[in-house]
Coordinates of C-alpha atoms in Angstrom, one line a residue:
Chain A
M1 CA 2.8 30.8 -27.9
D2 CA 4.1 34.2 -27.1
A3 CA 7.7 33.2 -27.1
E4 CA 7.6 32.7 -30.8
R5 CA 6.7 36.3 -31.4
L6 CA 9.4 37.9 -29.3
T7 CA 11.5 40.2 -31.4
A8 CA 13.8 41.5 -28.7
P9 CA 16.4 38.9 -27.5
D10 CA 14.7 38.5 -24.2
R11 CA 16.6 35.4 -23.2
D12 CA 15.0 35.1 -19.8
A13 CA 11.5 35.1 -21.1
R14 CA 12.4 32.7 -23.9
A15 CA 14.1 30.4 -21.5
A16 CA 11.1 30.5 -19.2
A17 CA 8.8 29.8 -22.1
A18 CA 11.1 26.9 -23.2
R19 CA 11.0 25.5 -19.7
T20 CA 7.3 25.9 -19.5
A21 CA 6.7 24.1 -22.8
A22 CA 9.2 21.3 -21.9
A23 CA 7.5 20.9 -18.5
R24 CA 4.1 20.8 -20.1
A25 CA 5.3 18.3 -22.7
A26 CA 6.8 16.3 -19.9
R27 CA 3.7 16.1 -17.9
E28 CA 1.2 15.5 -20.6
S29 CA 3.2 13.6 -23.2
Y30 CA 6.0 11.8 -21.5
G31 CA 4.1 8.5 -21.2
R32 CA 2.8 8.9 -24.7
L33 CA 6.2 9.4 -26.2
V34 CA 8.0 6.7 -24.2
A35 CA 5.2 4.3 -25.1
L36 CA 5.5 5.0 -28.8
L37 CA 9.3 4.9 -28.8
A38 CA 9.5 1.7 -26.6
A39 CA 6.7 -0.1 -28.5
S40 CA 8.6 0.4 -31.8
T41 CA 11.8 -1.2 -30.6
G42 CA 10.8 -3.3 -27.5
D43 CA 13.6 -1.4 -25.6
L44 CA 12.1 0.7 -22.7
A45 CA 15.4 1.9 -21.3
L46 CA 16.6 3.0 -24.7
A47 CA 13.3 4.9 -25.2
E48 CA 13.6 6.7 -21.9
D49 CA 17.3 7.6 -22.5
A50 CA 16.4 8.9 -26.0
L51 CA 13.5 10.9 -24.7
A52 CA 15.6 12.3 -21.8
D53 CA 18.2 13.5 -24.4
A54 CA 15.4 15.1 -26.4
F55 CA 14.1 17.0 -23.4
E56 CA 17.6 18.1 -22.6
R57 CA 18.2 19.3 -26.1
A58 CA 14.9 21.1 -26.0
L59 CA 15.8 23.0 -22.8
R60 CA 19.1 24.0 -24.5
S61 CA 17.9 24.9 -27.9
W62 CA 14.3 26.3 -27.4
P63 CA 15.5 29.3 -25.5
E64 CA 17.5 30.2 -28.6
T65 CA 15.1 29.2 -31.4
G66 CA 11.8 29.6 -29.7
V67 CA 9.3 26.9 -28.8
P68 CA 8.4 24.9 -31.8
A69 CA 4.7 24.9 -32.9
N70 CA 4.4 21.2 -32.1
P71 CA 6.7 20.4 -29.1
D72 CA 5.6 16.8 -28.9
G73 CA 6.5 16.2 -32.6
W74 CA 9.8 18.0 -32.1
L75 CA 10.7 15.8 -29.1
L76 CA 9.6 12.7 -30.9
T77 CA 11.7 13.4 -34.0
V78 CA 14.8 14.1 -31.9
A79 CA 14.3 11.1 -29.6
R80 CA 13.7 8.9 -32.6
N81 CA 17.0 9.9 -34.1
R82 CA 18.7 9.3 -30.8
E83 CA 17.0 5.9 -30.5
R84 CA 18.1 4.9 -33.9
D85 CA 21.7 5.7 -33.0
G86 CA 21.2 3.7 -29.8
W87 CA 19.9 0.5 -31.3
K88 CA 22.5 0.6 -34.0
S89 CA 25.3 0.7 -31.4
A90 CA 23.5 -1.7 -29.1
A91 CA 23.2 -4.1 -32.0
R92 CA 26.9 -3.9 -32.7
R93 CA 27.8 -4.2 -29.0
R94 CA 25.7 -7.2 -28.3
A95 CA 26.6 -9.2 -31.4
A96 CA 23.7 -7.9 -33.3
P97 CA 20.6 -9.2 -31.5
L98 CA 18.6 -7.1 -33.9
P99 CA 18.9 -7.2 -37.7
S100 CA 21.6 -4.8 -38.9
D101 CA 21.3 -2.4 -41.7
D102 CA 23.2 -4.6 -44.2
E103 CA 20.8 -7.5 -43.8
P104 CA 17.4 -5.9 -44.1
G105 CA 15.0 -7.8 -42.1
S106 CA 17.2 -10.9 -42.2
P107 CA 14.8 -13.6 -40.9
A108 CA 16.8 -16.2 -39.1
A109 CA 17.6 -19.1 -41.3
G110 CA 15.4 -22.0 -40.3
S111 CA 12.6 -19.8 -38.9
S112 CA 9.4 -19.8 -40.8
S113 CA 7.9 -16.8 -42.4
G114 CA 4.9 -17.0 -40.1
A115 CA 7.1 -16.6 -37.0
A116 CA 9.1 -13.5 -38.1
R117 CA 8.3 -10.5 -36.0
P118 CA 6.9 -7.8 -38.2
E119 CA 8.7 -5.1 -36.2
A120 CA 12.0 -6.8 -36.5
S121 CA 12.3 -6.2 -40.2
A122 CA 10.9 -2.7 -39.8
L123 CA 13.8 -2.0 -37.5
A124 CA 16.3 -2.2 -40.4
H125 CA 14.9 1.2 -41.5
D126 CA 13.1 3.7 -39.2
P127 CA 10.7 1.9 -36.9
L128 CA 8.7 5.1 -36.6
A129 CA 8.8 6.0 -40.3
D130 CA 5.0 5.9 -40.5
V131 CA 4.3 8.0 -37.5
D132 CA 3.1 11.4 -38.2
P133 CA 4.5 13.8 -35.6
D134 CA 1.3 15.8 -35.8
R135 CA -0.8 12.8 -34.9
I136 CA 1.1 10.9 -32.3
P137 CA -0.7 7.6 -31.6
D138 CA -1.4 6.7 -28.0
R139 CA 0.3 3.5 -27.0
R140 CA 0.3 4.0 -23.3
L141 CA -2.2 1.1 -22.9
E142 CA 0.4 -1.2 -24.4
L143 CA 3.0 0.2 -22.1
L144 CA 0.8 -0.3 -19.1
F145 CA 0.3 -4.0 -20.0
T146 CA 4.0 -4.4 -20.5
C147 CA 4.9 -2.9 -17.1
A148 CA 2.4 -5.2 -15.4
H149 CA 3.3 -8.3 -17.5
P150 CA 3.1 -11.5 -15.5
A151 CA 6.7 -12.2 -16.5
I152 CA 7.8 -9.0 -14.6
D153 CA 8.3 -9.4 -10.8
A154 CA 5.1 -8.1 -9.1
S155 CA 7.0 -5.8 -6.8
V156 CA 8.5 -3.8 -9.6
R157 CA 5.4 -3.3 -11.7
T158 CA 4.1 -0.2 -10.0
P159 CA 7.6 1.4 -9.9
L160 CA 8.0 0.6 -13.6
M161 CA 4.7 2.3 -14.4
L162 CA 5.6 5.3 -12.4
Q163 CA 8.9 5.7 -14.2
A164 CA 7.8 4.7 -17.7
V165 CA 4.3 6.1 -18.0
L166 CA 4.6 9.1 -15.7
G167 CA 8.3 10.0 -16.0
F168 CA 9.2 9.8 -12.3
E169 CA 12.9 9.7 -11.5
A170 CA 14.1 6.4 -10.0
A171 CA 15.1 8.3 -6.8
D172 CA 11.6 9.6 -6.3
V173 CA 10.1 6.1 -6.9
A174 CA 12.6 4.7 -4.4
R175 CA 11.5 7.2 -1.8
A176 CA 7.9 6.4 -2.3
F177 CA 8.6 2.7 -1.8
A178 CA 11.0 3.3 1.1
V179 CA 13.8 1.5 -0.7
P180 CA 17.4 2.7 -1.2
P181 CA 17.7 4.6 -4.5
T182 CA 20.4 2.2 -5.9
T183 CA 18.2 -0.8 -5.1
M184 CA 15.3 0.7 -6.9
A185 CA 17.4 1.8 -9.8
Q186 CA 18.8 -1.8 -10.1
R187 CA 15.3 -3.3 -10.0
L188 CA 14.1 -1.0 -12.7
V189 CA 17.1 -1.6 -14.9
R190 CA 16.8 -5.3 -14.5
A191 CA 13.1 -5.3 -15.4
K192 CA 13.7 -3.2 -18.5
R193 CA 16.5 -5.5 -19.6
R194 CA 14.1 -8.4 -19.1
I195 CA 11.4 -6.7 -21.3
R196 CA 14.0 -6.2 -24.1
D197 CA 15.9 -9.5 -23.9
A198 CA 12.9 -11.9 -23.3
R199 CA 11.0 -9.8 -25.7
I200 CA 8.0 -9.1 -23.6
P201 CA 5.7 -7.5 -26.2
F202 CA 4.2 -4.0 -26.1
A203 CA 0.7 -5.2 -26.9
V204 CA -2.8 -5.2 -25.6
P205 CA -3.8 -8.7 -24.8
D206 CA -6.6 -10.3 -26.8
R207 CA -10.0 -10.9 -25.2
H208 CA -9.3 -14.5 -24.1
S209 CA -6.2 -13.5 -22.0
M210 CA -7.7 -10.3 -20.8
P211 CA -9.2 -11.8 -17.6
E212 CA -5.7 -12.9 -16.5
R213 CA -3.8 -9.9 -17.8
L214 CA -6.0 -7.1 -16.6
P215 CA -5.9 -7.8 -12.8
P216 CA -2.1 -7.2 -12.5
V217 CA -2.5 -3.9 -14.3
L218 CA -5.3 -2.8 -11.9
E219 CA -3.3 -4.1 -9.0
A220 CA -0.2 -2.1 -9.9
I221 CA -2.2 1.1 -10.3
Y222 CA -4.0 0.4 -7.0
G223 CA -0.7 -0.2 -5.4
C224 CA 0.3 3.3 -6.5
A225 CA -2.8 4.8 -4.9
A226 CA -2.3 2.9 -1.7
L227 CA 1.3 4.1 -1.3
D228 CA 0.3 7.5 -0.1
W229 CA -1.7 6.1 2.8
R230 CA 1.4 4.5 4.1
G231 CA 2.6 7.9 4.7
G232 CA 4.8 9.8 3.1
A233 CA 7.4 10.9 0.9
A234 CA 5.5 11.1 -2.3
D235 CA 1.9 11.7 -2.9
L236 CA 1.0 9.3 -5.6
A237 CA -2.8 9.1 -5.2
G238 CA -3.3 11.7 -7.9
E239 CA -0.9 9.8 -10.2
A240 CA -2.8 6.5 -9.6
Q241 CA -6.1 8.3 -10.4
Y242 CA -4.6 9.6 -13.6
L243 CA -3.4 6.1 -14.6
A244 CA -6.7 4.5 -13.8
V245 CA -8.7 7.1 -15.8
V246 CA -6.3 6.6 -18.8
L247 CA -6.6 2.9 -18.6
A248 CA -10.4 3.0 -18.4
G249 CA -10.7 5.4 -21.2
L250 CA -8.3 3.5 -23.5
L251 CA -9.9 0.1 -22.8
E252 CA -13.4 1.6 -22.9
H253 CA -15.6 -1.5 -22.3
E254 CA -13.9 -3.2 -19.3
P255 CA -15.8 -2.6 -16.1
E256 CA -13.1 -2.9 -13.5
P257 CA -10.8 -0.2 -14.9
W258 CA -13.8 2.3 -14.7
A259 CA -14.4 1.0 -11.1
L260 CA -10.7 1.6 -10.2
A261 CA -11.0 5.1 -11.7
A262 CA -14.1 5.7 -9.5
L263 CA -12.3 4.3 -6.4
T264 CA -9.2 6.4 -6.9
T265 CA -11.2 9.5 -7.8
L266 CA -13.6 9.2 -4.8
T267 CA -10.7 8.6 -2.4
L268 CA -9.0 11.8 -3.7
A269 CA -12.2 13.7 -3.3
R270 CA -12.3 13.1 0.5
R271 CA -8.8 14.4 1.0
G272 CA -8.9 17.7 2.8
P273 CA -5.9 19.9 3.4
D274 CA -2.9 17.9 4.8
T275 CA -2.4 20.3 7.7
A276 CA -5.1 18.8 9.9
G277 CA -3.2 15.6 10.7
F278 CA -5.0 12.3 10.5
V279 CA -8.8 12.6 10.9
P280 CA -10.7 9.3 10.7
L281 CA -13.5 9.0 8.1
D282 CA -16.4 9.6 10.4
E283 CA -14.9 12.6 12.1
Q284 CA -14.2 14.3 8.7
D285 CA -16.3 17.3 7.8
P286 CA -17.9 16.4 4.5
S287 CA -18.2 20.0 3.5
T288 CA -14.4 19.9 3.0
W289 CA -14.8 17.1 0.4
D290 CA -14.6 18.0 -3.3
A291 CA -18.1 17.8 -4.7
A292 CA -16.9 17.9 -8.4
S293 CA -14.6 14.9 -7.8
I294 CA -17.4 13.0 -6.1
D295 CA -19.6 13.6 -9.1
E296 CA -16.8 12.5 -11.4
G297 CA -16.1 9.4 -9.3
D298 CA -19.8 8.5 -9.2
A299 CA -20.0 8.8 -12.9
Y300 CA -17.1 6.4 -13.4
L301 CA -18.9 4.0 -11.0
R302 CA -22.1 4.1 -13.0
R303 CA -20.0 3.5 -16.2
S304 CA -18.4 0.5 -14.5
A305 CA -21.8 -0.9 -13.7
R306 CA -23.1 -0.3 -17.2
E307 CA -20.1 -2.0 -18.8
R308 CA -20.4 -5.0 -16.5
G309 CA -24.0 -5.5 -17.4
R310 CA -26.8 -6.6 -15.1
L311 CA -26.1 -10.3 -15.2
A312 CA -22.5 -10.3 -14.1
T313 CA -21.4 -10.0 -10.5
P314 CA -19.7 -6.7 -9.5
G315 CA -15.9 -7.0 -9.4
R316 CA -13.7 -6.2 -6.4
F317 CA -12.9 -2.6 -7.5
E318 CA -16.6 -1.9 -8.2
L319 CA -17.5 -3.0 -4.7
E320 CA -14.7 -0.9 -3.2
A321 CA -15.7 2.1 -5.2
A322 CA -19.3 1.6 -4.2
I323 CA -18.2 1.6 -0.5
Q324 CA -16.3 4.9 -1.1
S325 CA -19.4 6.3 -2.9
V326 CA -21.6 5.5 0.1
H327 CA -19.2 7.3 2.4
C328 CA -19.0 10.3 0.0
A329 CA -22.8 10.5 -0.2
R330 CA -22.7 11.8 3.4
R331 CA -21.7 15.2 1.8
R332 CA -25.1 15.3 0.1
T333 CA -27.4 13.4 2.6
G334 CA -25.7 14.2 5.9
A335 CA -25.8 10.6 7.0
T336 CA -23.9 7.3 6.4
D337 CA -25.9 4.4 5.1
W338 CA -24.4 1.7 7.3
A339 CA -26.8 -1.0 6.1
A340 CA -25.7 -0.5 2.5
L341 CA -22.1 -0.6 3.6
R342 CA -22.7 -4.0 5.3
T343 CA -24.2 -5.4 2.1
L344 CA -21.3 -4.1 0.1
Y345 CA -18.7 -5.5 2.5
D346 CA -20.5 -8.9 2.5
A347 CA -20.3 -8.9 -1.3
L348 CA -16.6 -7.8 -1.2
L349 CA -15.7 -10.6 1.2
A350 CA -17.5 -13.1 -1.0
T351 CA -15.6 -12.0 -4.2
S352 CA -12.3 -11.0 -2.8
P353 CA -11.7 -11.8 0.9
S354 CA -9.1 -9.8 2.8
L355 CA -8.3 -9.0 6.4
G356 CA -8.8 -5.3 5.7
A357 CA -12.4 -5.8 4.5
E358 CA -13.1 -8.2 7.4
V359 CA -12.0 -5.6 9.9
A360 CA -13.9 -2.8 8.1
R361 CA -17.1 -5.0 8.1
A362 CA -16.8 -5.5 11.8
V363 CA -16.7 -1.7 12.3
V364 CA -19.8 -1.4 10.2
V365 CA -21.5 -4.1 12.2
G366 CA -20.5 -2.2 15.4
R367 CA -22.3 0.9 14.0
L368 CA -25.4 -1.1 13.1
E369 CA -25.8 -3.4 16.1
G370 CA -23.6 -2.0 18.8
P371 CA -19.9 -2.4 19.8
A372 CA -20.4 -5.9 21.3
A373 CA -21.7 -7.2 17.9
G374 CA -18.8 -5.4 16.2
L375 CA -16.3 -7.0 18.5
A376 CA -17.8 -10.4 17.9
A377 CA -17.6 -9.8 14.1
L378 CA -13.8 -9.0 14.2
P379 CA -11.6 -11.8 13.0
A380 CA -10.3 -13.8 15.9
D381 CA -6.7 -12.9 15.8
A382 CA -4.8 -10.6 13.5
S383 CA -2.4 -9.2 16.0
G384 CA 0.1 -7.9 13.5
F385 CA -2.5 -5.8 11.7
Q386 CA -2.8 -2.2 12.7
P387 CA -6.4 -1.7 11.6
W388 CA -7.5 -4.7 13.6
W389 CA -6.1 -3.2 16.8
A390 CA -7.5 0.2 16.0
A391 CA -11.0 -1.2 15.3
R392 CA -10.8 -3.4 18.4
A393 CA -9.7 -0.4 20.5
D394 CA -12.6 1.7 19.3
L395 CA -15.1 -1.1 19.9
L396 CA -13.8 -1.7 23.4
A397 CA -14.0 2.0 24.2
G398 CA -17.6 1.8 23.0
L399 CA -18.2 -0.9 25.6
G400 CA -16.6 1.1 28.3
R401 CA -13.7 -1.4 28.6
R402 CA -11.3 1.5 28.8
R403 CA -8.1 -0.1 30.0
E404 CA -8.3 -2.7 27.3
A405 CA -9.2 0.0 24.8
A406 CA -6.2 2.1 25.8
D407 CA -3.9 -0.9 25.5
A408 CA -5.3 -1.7 22.0
F409 CA -4.9 1.9 20.8
R410 CA -1.2 1.7 21.9
R411 CA -0.7 -1.6 20.1
A412 CA -2.3 0.0 17.0
A413 CA 0.0 3.0 17.4
G414 CA 3.0 0.8 17.6
L415 CA 2.1 -0.8 14.3
A416 CA 1.2 2.4 12.5
A417 CA 3.6 3.2 9.6
D418 CA 2.1 6.7 9.1
E419 CA 3.3 9.3 11.6
A420 CA 0.0 11.2 11.6
V421 CA -2.0 8.0 12.2
R422 CA 0.3 7.0 15.0
E423 CA -0.1 10.4 16.7
Y424 CA -3.9 10.1 16.4
L425 CA -3.9 6.6 17.9
V426 CA -1.6 7.6 20.8
A427 CA -3.9 10.6 21.5
R428 CA -6.9 8.3 21.6
A429 CA -5.1 5.9 24.0
V430 CA -4.4 8.9 26.3
R431 CA -8.0 10.2 26.1
V432 CA -9.6 6.8 26.8
D433 CA -7.3 6.4 29.8
V434 CA -8.2 9.8 31.1
A435 CA -11.8 9.1 30.6
G436 CA -11.3 5.9 32.4
D437 CA -9.9 7.6 35.4
A438 CA -12.8 10.0 35.4
A439 CA -15.2 7.1 35.2
R440 CA -13.6 5.4 38.2
E441 CA -14.3 8.6 40.1
D442 CA -17.9 8.8 38.8
E443 CA -19.5 5.4 38.8
R444 CA -22.6 6.5 37.0
D445 CA -20.6 7.2 33.9
D446 CA -22.3 5.4 31.0
A447 CA -20.4 3.4 28.4
S448 CA -22.3 5.0 25.6
D449 CA -21.1 8.5 26.6
D450 CA -17.5 7.4 26.3
I451 CA -16.9 8.3 22.7
G452 CA -18.8 11.5 23.1
E453 CA -16.6 12.5 26.0
E454 CA -13.5 12.3 23.9
T455 CA -12.8 15.8 22.6
Q456 CA -10.0 16.9 20.4
P457 CA -7.3 18.4 22.6
G458 CA -6.6 22.1 21.7
Chain B
M9 CA 12.7 -15.0 -31.7
R10 CA 13.5 -18.5 -30.5
Y11 CA 12.3 -19.8 -27.1
T12 CA 13.1 -23.1 -25.6
L13 CA 10.4 -24.7 -23.6
L14 CA 12.0 -26.8 -20.8
M15 CA 9.5 -29.3 -19.5
H16 CA 10.0 -30.4 -15.9
Y17 CA 8.0 -33.1 -14.4
P18 CA 8.2 -36.0 -11.9
E19 CA 9.3 -39.3 -13.4
V20 CA 6.6 -41.7 -12.7
A21 CA 6.6 -43.6 -16.0
D22 CA 7.3 -46.9 -14.4
E23 CA 4.1 -46.8 -12.3
L24 CA 1.9 -45.6 -15.1
D25 CA -0.7 -47.6 -16.9
P26 CA 0.4 -48.1 -20.6
A27 CA -3.0 -46.8 -21.7
I28 CA -2.2 -43.5 -19.9
I29 CA 1.2 -43.3 -21.5
E30 CA -0.3 -44.0 -24.9
E31 CA -2.9 -41.3 -24.3
A32 CA -0.1 -38.8 -23.4
Q33 CA 1.8 -39.7 -26.5
R34 CA -1.2 -39.1 -28.6
A35 CA -1.8 -35.7 -27.0
F36 CA 1.8 -34.8 -27.5
A37 CA 1.8 -35.9 -31.1
S38 CA -1.2 -33.8 -31.8
Y39 CA 0.4 -30.8 -30.1
T40 CA 3.5 -30.9 -32.1
E41 CA 1.5 -31.4 -35.3
T42 CA -0.3 -28.1 -34.4
L43 CA 3.0 -26.4 -33.8
E44 CA 4.3 -27.7 -37.1
A45 CA 1.2 -26.5 -39.0
A46 CA 1.6 -23.1 -37.4
G47 CA 5.1 -22.9 -38.6
V48 CA 6.6 -22.3 -35.2
L49 CA 8.3 -25.6 -34.4
V50 CA 12.0 -25.7 -34.7
S51 CA 12.6 -29.0 -32.8
A52 CA 11.2 -31.2 -30.1
E53 CA 12.8 -33.8 -28.0
V54 CA 11.5 -36.0 -25.2
L55 CA 14.2 -37.4 -23.0
Q56 CA 14.7 -40.8 -21.5
P57 CA 14.3 -40.9 -17.7
S58 CA 17.1 -39.5 -15.6
T59 CA 17.9 -43.0 -14.5
N60 CA 19.6 -43.4 -17.8
T61 CA 21.6 -40.1 -17.6
T62 CA 25.3 -39.6 -17.0
T63 CA 26.8 -36.4 -15.5
L64 CA 30.4 -35.2 -16.1
R65 CA 32.3 -32.8 -13.8
L66 CA 35.9 -31.7 -13.5
E67 CA 37.1 -31.9 -10.0
D68 CA 40.6 -30.4 -9.5
G69 CA 41.1 -30.9 -13.2
A70 CA 40.2 -34.6 -13.1
L71 CA 37.2 -36.0 -14.9
Q72 CA 34.4 -37.4 -12.8
V73 CA 31.8 -39.4 -14.5
Q74 CA 28.8 -40.2 -12.5
D75 CA 25.5 -42.0 -13.1
G76 CA 22.4 -39.9 -12.4
P77 CA 21.3 -36.4 -13.2
F78 CA 23.0 -33.0 -12.5
A79 CA 20.5 -32.2 -9.8
D80 CA 18.7 -34.9 -7.9
T81 CA 15.3 -33.3 -7.6
K82 CA 11.7 -34.6 -7.7
D83 CA 11.0 -32.9 -11.0
Q84 CA 13.4 -33.7 -13.8
L85 CA 14.0 -32.2 -17.1
G86 CA 11.8 -34.4 -19.3
G87 CA 12.0 -32.8 -22.7
T88 CA 12.5 -29.6 -24.7
L89 CA 10.7 -27.8 -27.4
V90 CA 12.3 -25.1 -29.5
L91 CA 9.8 -22.6 -30.9
D92 CA 10.4 -19.6 -33.2
V93 CA 7.7 -17.1 -32.5
A94 CA 7.2 -13.3 -32.4
D95 CA 7.5 -12.6 -28.7
L96 CA 7.2 -14.0 -25.1
D97 CA 3.4 -13.8 -25.2
A98 CA 3.3 -16.0 -28.3
A99 CA 5.7 -18.5 -26.6
I100 CA 3.6 -18.5 -23.4
E101 CA 0.4 -19.0 -25.4
W102 CA 1.9 -22.1 -27.0
A103 CA 3.4 -23.4 -23.8
R104 CA 0.1 -23.3 -22.0
Q105 CA -1.2 -25.7 -24.5
A106 CA 1.6 -28.2 -24.0
P107 CA 0.3 -31.6 -22.6
P108 CA 3.2 -31.9 -20.1
L109 CA 1.9 -28.8 -18.3
A110 CA -0.6 -31.1 -16.7
W111 CA 2.2 -33.0 -15.0
G112 CA 4.7 -30.4 -14.1
A113 CA 6.1 -27.0 -14.9
I114 CA 7.2 -25.5 -18.2
E115 CA 10.0 -23.0 -18.3
V116 CA 10.0 -20.6 -21.2
R117 CA 13.5 -19.5 -21.8
P118 CA 14.5 -17.1 -24.6
G119 CA 17.5 -18.2 -26.7
A120 CA 20.6 -16.1 -27.0
V121 CA 22.4 -17.5 -30.0
Y122 CA 22.1 -20.8 -32.0
T123 CA 23.9 -22.4 -34.9
V124 CA 22.9 -22.5 -38.5
A125 CA 25.0 -24.9 -40.5
G126 CA 27.6 -24.7 -37.7
A127 CA 27.7 -20.9 -37.7
W128 CA 26.5 -19.0 -34.6
T129 CA 23.6 -16.8 -35.3
P130 CA 22.1 -14.3 -32.9
N131 CA 18.5 -15.0 -31.8
G132 CA 15.8 -12.4 -32.5

């Protein structure tokens, strides 16, 4: 890096280079370093503190000394020293829950040799002694499984991943979840204490427990992707996509992580500039979608199908990704394959029924067989569910039942958490009302023209 | 690391067919044999029904001795197993194989300290 060759004491440039290197290390390596430090001691909070100290020291000393050739190795070495101090004092403070230096590896009397934890004895010396700072092993997979361990409260799994694997501040995580910062900080601290004290291992589950251990990890990553649709503070869809791709790549042969990578990638591909407000899927201009991301997502989807094998049934995320893929194909073909969507929703409802999928299927039926059939396909009553009202409103408008449609749009708007979605729904309520008035003046108005008449104001 | 498995289940022993009880005892014996062979069993104890238990409390400094359990619930603490294993996953793996899981719930609780020859020793 240039900063190393500077001969003049150009402090500003050096400081900038140091900040850049630290920022780069933070983004690319934070999770890797935390995972490695935490896995070696079982103490996530200690690992994060140690690494935060190391980043702080880097930002202080690199402007003076220049950026080291291997920033990650430097950070790891410093953090490791901090961590060692930390667990020594923690051991003293908490009546030595870990073996102390004077009793190397002291296996508890009465415990059998087979039960001794290998890491426990290694702790007496440096738990990371064997790690070559030039070849930092990737233990983020272990960290992901720890964060989404069934013994961790489900509501704190996603926040824990965001903080531990991606290095988000507790305050940012709190904002994303619309929770007061102190509450979120408390939940995170409690979860980390639980990991340490109950000794939740940093380990990838074996094959036989994978079927029960993998879904909560996928769920937590998916939760991170869904956050951003609820509007808001932090845009985490990109982070979810990153986590999903990391998970899929590290597990290699599990189909559903590849499917989740596909789903999150394809969802991201369809996101245009945020300035436009909310635009529903069928009104989006596919030329604004990112073709490279669509190709990437479709490749993950094919990989998922390949790993699953022809005999197994597609999992929930594969079906959801396939649905996204059908929508994205409109960029290439110019049309939406509604029949394919119906097949996919039928399969999704069979494997993993949800109100959201039922409503979405009814919308598809409406496209294929007309609004009356769509209305009949809607679940009977889901009056607390915003998409149900929105779908119902749109189908009613399609039938020319404008007053009911306007009411339903307003009900949907009242339930919308996202400001842009709310504005869109209110605008539709107004338009369908106006169209209704026009229709009352002009009796010949035909129901099928209704949607076509609605034009974007401005 | 020591974990105590607290086995909670409804007390229906009176109504049970002796053959069923015998079958359960066989299953439990084979389970503890497996634990012993794996070198993870510290101790195991099955308790008498809570009808035979006595609970002590101090009320305003005065001793109250009462018949019956601490909490009068449908499920009662029926027994404990103390295991010494590497981590929570190992403890959960053993707990899922415990026969009483078929009748109730098993709580897996990490130990804090325990005594060795009368001296307190930290767990872990």
